[in-house]
Coordinates of C-alpha atoms and ligand atoms in Angstrom, one line a residue:
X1 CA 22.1 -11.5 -19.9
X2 CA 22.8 -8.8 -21.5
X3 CA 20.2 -5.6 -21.3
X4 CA 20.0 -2.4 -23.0
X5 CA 18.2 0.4 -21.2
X6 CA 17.6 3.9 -22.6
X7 CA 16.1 5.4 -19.9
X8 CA 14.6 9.4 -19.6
X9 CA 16.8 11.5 -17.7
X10 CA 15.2 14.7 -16.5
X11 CA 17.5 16.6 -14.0
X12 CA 14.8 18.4 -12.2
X13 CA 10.8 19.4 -13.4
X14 CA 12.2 22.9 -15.0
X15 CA 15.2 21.1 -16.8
X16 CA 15.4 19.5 -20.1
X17 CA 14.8 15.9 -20.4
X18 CA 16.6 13.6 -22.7
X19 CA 16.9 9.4 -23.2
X20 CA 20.5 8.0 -22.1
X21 CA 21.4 4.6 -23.2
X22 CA 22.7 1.8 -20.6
X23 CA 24.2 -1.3 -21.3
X24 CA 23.7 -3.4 -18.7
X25 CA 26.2 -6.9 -18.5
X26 CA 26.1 -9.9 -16.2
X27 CA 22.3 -9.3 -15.2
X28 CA 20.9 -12.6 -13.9
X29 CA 17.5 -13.7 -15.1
X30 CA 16.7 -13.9 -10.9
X31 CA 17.3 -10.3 -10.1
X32 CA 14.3 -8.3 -10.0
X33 CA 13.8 -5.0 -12.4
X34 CA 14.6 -2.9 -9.1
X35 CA 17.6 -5.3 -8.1
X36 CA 19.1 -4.6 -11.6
X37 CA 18.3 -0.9 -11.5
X38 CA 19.7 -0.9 -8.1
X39 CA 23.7 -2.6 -9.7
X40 CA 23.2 0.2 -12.5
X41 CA 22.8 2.8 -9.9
X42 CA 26.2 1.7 -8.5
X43 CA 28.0 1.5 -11.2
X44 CA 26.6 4.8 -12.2
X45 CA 27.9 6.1 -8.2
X46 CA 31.4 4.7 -8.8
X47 CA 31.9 6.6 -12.1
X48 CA 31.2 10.1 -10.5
X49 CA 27.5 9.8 -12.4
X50 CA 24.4 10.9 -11.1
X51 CA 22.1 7.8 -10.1
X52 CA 19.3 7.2 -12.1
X53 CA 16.2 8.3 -9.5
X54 CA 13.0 6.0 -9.0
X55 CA 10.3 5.7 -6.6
X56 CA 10.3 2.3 -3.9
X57 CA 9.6 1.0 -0.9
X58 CA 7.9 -2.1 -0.1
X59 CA 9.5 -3.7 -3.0
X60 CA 6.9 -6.6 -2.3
X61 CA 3.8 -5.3 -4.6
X62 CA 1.8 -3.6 -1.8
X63 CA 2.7 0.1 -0.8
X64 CA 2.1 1.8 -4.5
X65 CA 5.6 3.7 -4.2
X66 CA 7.4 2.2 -7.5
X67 CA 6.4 2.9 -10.8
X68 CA 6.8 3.9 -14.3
X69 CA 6.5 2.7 -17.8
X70 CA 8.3 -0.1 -19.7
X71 CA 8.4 -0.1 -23.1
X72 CA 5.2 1.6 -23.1
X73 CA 3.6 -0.5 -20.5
X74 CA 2.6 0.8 -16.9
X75 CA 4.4 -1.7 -15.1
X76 CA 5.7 -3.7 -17.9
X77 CA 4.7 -6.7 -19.3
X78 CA 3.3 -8.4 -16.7
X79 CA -0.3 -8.2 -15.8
X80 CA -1.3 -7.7 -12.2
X81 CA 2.3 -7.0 -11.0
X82 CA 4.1 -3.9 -9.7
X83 CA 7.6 -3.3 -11.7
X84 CA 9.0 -4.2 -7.9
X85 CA 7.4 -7.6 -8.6
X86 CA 8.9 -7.8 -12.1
X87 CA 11.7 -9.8 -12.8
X88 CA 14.4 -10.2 -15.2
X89 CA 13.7 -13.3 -16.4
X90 CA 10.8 -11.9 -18.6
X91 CA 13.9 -10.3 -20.7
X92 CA 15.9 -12.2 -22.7
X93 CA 19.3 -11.2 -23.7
X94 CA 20.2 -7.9 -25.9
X95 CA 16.5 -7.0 -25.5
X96 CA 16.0 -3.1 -25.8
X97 CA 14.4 -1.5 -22.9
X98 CA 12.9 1.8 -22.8
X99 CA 12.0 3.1 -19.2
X100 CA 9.9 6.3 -18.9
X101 CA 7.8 8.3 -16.1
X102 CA 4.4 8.8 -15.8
X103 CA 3.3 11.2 -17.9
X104 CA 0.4 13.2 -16.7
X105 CA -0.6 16.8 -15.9
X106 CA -1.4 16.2 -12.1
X107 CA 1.7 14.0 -11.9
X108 CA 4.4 16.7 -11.9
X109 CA 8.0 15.2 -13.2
X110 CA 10.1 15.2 -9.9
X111 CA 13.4 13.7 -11.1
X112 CA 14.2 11.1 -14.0
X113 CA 11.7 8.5 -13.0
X114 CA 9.9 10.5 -9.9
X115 CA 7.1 12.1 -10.1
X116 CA 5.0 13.7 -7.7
X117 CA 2.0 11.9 -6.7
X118 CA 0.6 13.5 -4.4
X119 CA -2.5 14.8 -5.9
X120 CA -4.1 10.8 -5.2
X121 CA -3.6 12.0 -1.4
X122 CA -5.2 14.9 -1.8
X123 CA -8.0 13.0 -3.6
X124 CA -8.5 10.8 -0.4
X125 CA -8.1 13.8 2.1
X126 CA -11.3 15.0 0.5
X127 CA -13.5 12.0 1.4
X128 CA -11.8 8.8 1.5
X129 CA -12.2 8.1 5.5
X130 CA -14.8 7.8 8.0
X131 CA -15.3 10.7 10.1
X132 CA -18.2 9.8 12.2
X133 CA -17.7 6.7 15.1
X134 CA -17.7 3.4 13.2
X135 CA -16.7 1.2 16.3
X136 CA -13.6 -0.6 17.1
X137 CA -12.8 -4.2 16.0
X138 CA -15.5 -6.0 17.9
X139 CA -18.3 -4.0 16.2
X140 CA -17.0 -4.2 13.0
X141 CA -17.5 -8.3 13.5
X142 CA -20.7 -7.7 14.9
X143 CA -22.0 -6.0 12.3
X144 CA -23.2 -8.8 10.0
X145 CA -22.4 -7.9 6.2
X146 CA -23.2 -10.2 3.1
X147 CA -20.1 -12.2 2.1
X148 CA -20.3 -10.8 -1.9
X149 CA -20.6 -7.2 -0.3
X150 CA -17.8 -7.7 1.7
X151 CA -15.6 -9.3 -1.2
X152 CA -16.4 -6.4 -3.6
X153 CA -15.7 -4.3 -0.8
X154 CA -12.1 -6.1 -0.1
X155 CA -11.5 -6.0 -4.0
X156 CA -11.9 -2.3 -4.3
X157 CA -9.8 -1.9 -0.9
X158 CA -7.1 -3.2 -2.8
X159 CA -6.3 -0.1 -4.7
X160 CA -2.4 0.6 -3.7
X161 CA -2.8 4.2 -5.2
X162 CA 0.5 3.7 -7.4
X163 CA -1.3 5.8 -10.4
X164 CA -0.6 3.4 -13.1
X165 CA -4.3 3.8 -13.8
X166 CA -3.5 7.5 -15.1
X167 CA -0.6 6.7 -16.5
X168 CA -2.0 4.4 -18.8
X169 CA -5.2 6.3 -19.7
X170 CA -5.1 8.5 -22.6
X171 CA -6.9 11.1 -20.4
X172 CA -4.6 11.1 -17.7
X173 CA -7.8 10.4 -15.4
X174 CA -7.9 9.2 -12.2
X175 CA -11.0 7.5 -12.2
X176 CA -10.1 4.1 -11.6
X177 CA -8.2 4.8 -8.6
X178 CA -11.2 7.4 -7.4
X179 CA -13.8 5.1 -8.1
X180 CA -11.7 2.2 -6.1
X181 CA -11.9 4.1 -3.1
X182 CA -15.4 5.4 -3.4
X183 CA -16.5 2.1 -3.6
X184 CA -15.3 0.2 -0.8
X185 CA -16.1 2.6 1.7
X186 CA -20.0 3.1 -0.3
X187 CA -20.3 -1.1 -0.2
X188 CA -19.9 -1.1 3.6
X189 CA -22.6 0.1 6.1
X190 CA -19.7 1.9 7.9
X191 CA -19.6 4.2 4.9
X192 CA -23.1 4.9 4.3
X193 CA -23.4 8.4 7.0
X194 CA -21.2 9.9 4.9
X195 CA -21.6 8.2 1.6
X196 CA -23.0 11.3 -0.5
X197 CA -20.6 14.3 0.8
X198 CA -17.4 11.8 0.1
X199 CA -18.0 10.5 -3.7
X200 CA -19.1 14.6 -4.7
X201 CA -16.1 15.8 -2.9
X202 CA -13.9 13.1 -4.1
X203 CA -14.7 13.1 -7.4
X204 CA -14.5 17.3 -7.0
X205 CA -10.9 17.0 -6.0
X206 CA -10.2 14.7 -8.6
X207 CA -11.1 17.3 -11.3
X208 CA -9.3 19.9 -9.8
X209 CA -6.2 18.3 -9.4
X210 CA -6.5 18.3 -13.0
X211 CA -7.0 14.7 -13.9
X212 CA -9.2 13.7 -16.8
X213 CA -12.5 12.6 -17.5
X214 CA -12.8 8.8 -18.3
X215 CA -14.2 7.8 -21.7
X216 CA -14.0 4.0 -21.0
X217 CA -11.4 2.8 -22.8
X218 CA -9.6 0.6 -20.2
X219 CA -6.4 0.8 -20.6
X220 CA -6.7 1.9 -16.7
X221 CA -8.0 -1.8 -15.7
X222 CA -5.6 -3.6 -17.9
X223 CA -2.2 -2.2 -16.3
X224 CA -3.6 -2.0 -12.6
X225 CA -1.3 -4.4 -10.2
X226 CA -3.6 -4.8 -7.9
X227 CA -6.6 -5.7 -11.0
X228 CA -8.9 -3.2 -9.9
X229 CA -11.8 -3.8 -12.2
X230 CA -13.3 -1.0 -14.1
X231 CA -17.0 -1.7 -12.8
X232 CA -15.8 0.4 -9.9
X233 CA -15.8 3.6 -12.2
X234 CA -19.3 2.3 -12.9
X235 CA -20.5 2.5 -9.3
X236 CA -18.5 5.8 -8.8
X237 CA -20.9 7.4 -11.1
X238 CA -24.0 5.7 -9.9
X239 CA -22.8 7.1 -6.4
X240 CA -22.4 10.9 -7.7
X241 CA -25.8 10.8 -9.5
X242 CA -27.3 9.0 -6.6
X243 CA -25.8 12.0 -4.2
X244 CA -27.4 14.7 -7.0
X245 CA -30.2 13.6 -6.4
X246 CA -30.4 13.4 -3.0
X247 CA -29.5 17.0 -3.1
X248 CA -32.5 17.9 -4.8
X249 CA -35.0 16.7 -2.7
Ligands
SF4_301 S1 -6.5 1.6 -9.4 FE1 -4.8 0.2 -9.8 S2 -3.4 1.3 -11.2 FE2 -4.8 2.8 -10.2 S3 -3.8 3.6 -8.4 FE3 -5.0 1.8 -7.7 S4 -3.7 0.1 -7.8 FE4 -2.7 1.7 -9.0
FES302 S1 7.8 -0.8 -3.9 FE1 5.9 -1.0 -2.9 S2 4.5 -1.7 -4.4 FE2 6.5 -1.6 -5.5

């Protein structure tokens, strides 16, 4: 196939960005997106070019390193997958693809495709743990826990922290991602000591790192690989109003 990328170059987060245009021959309809960003990259290397920079790791849909937008998608075009997990064969040939960051106040532009993530981190150093002694392994399977807690529980867990969620959101919020990890910890009974102090100071860190309020629109919950369902966000609040109360008595 033949594929032709325009894709935002962006030197640096002072410098001036711009869209470059790739045409990209001989791509087989079995290489993944990465694979075929990957021979570009090469080709780009021999020339004398500059590479075009993205984030990966796992490459297998589970450590939340790769990311940006396809043709205006978080992700791309397939639901439930990480653009590691994407693969050419959902292009046909001559398509037109346009390849940008995320776009999002907490999510400063690093290089080209990179941007700096690390505010989710932050988000989870404020409260996303257990600081008190849960156990080890055995206590964990001795303590009995209804199997629909436990699946809700597992769901949430599933959050890989890629931001998609704010990328997609025309707030740039972060409460999908928030919310996911507020919830699994607040569904198990290893969470409940601290349960209050994390969802006020998670949710504290999340508006000051700058992300945005949620208005439900959804968009967060239809581009999340992992499906992460918006009922979370639900809870989140339920949690923080629960913990305001508490407060007050
Ligand atoms: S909620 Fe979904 S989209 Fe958001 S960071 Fe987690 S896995 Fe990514
Ligand atoms: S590279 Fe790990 S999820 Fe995509």
């Amino acid at each position: 196939m033949r594929i032709l990328l325009k894709v935002w170059r962006q030197a640096g987060p002072r410098a001036e960005g711009r869209f470059a245009d790739y045409a990209v021959d001989d791509v087989s309809p079995d290489m993944s997106f990465l694979e075929m960003l990957d021979v570009v990259n090469e080709g780009l290397i021999v020339k004398g070019d500059d590479p075009i920079a993205f984030d990966s790791d796992c490459r297998e849909g589970i450590c939340g390193a790769c990311g940006f937008v396809i043709n205006g998608v978080a992700h791309g075009p397939d639901p439930g997958t990480t653009v590691c997990q994407l693969h050419m064969r959902r292009f046909n040939d001559g398509d037109r693809v346009i390849l940008e960051p995320w776009r999002a106040k907490a999510f400063p532009l690093v290089k080209d495709l990179v941007v700096d993530r690390s505010a989710l981190d932050r988000i989870i150093q404020a409260g996303g743990y257990t600081a008190v002694n849960v156990g080890g392994a055995q206590d964990a399977n001795a303590i009995l826990i209804p199997r629909p807690t436990v699946e809700r529980a597992m769901d949430a867990a599933a959050c890989i922290g890629c931001g998609a969620c704010v990328a997609a959101c025309k707030n740039a919020s972060a409460a999908l991602f928030t919310s996911a990890k507020v919830s699994h910890l607040a569904l198990l009974p290893q969470g409940q000591v601290e349960r209050s102090a994390r969802v006020v100071a998670m949710v504290g860190r999340h508006d000051h790192e700058g992300f945005g309020s949620c208005s439900n629109e959804g968009e967060c919950e239809a581009v999340c690989p992992k499906e992460i369902s918006i009922t979370n966000i639900a809870r989140m609040n339920r949690e923080y109003f629960r913990a305001m109360f508490l407060s007050r008595e």
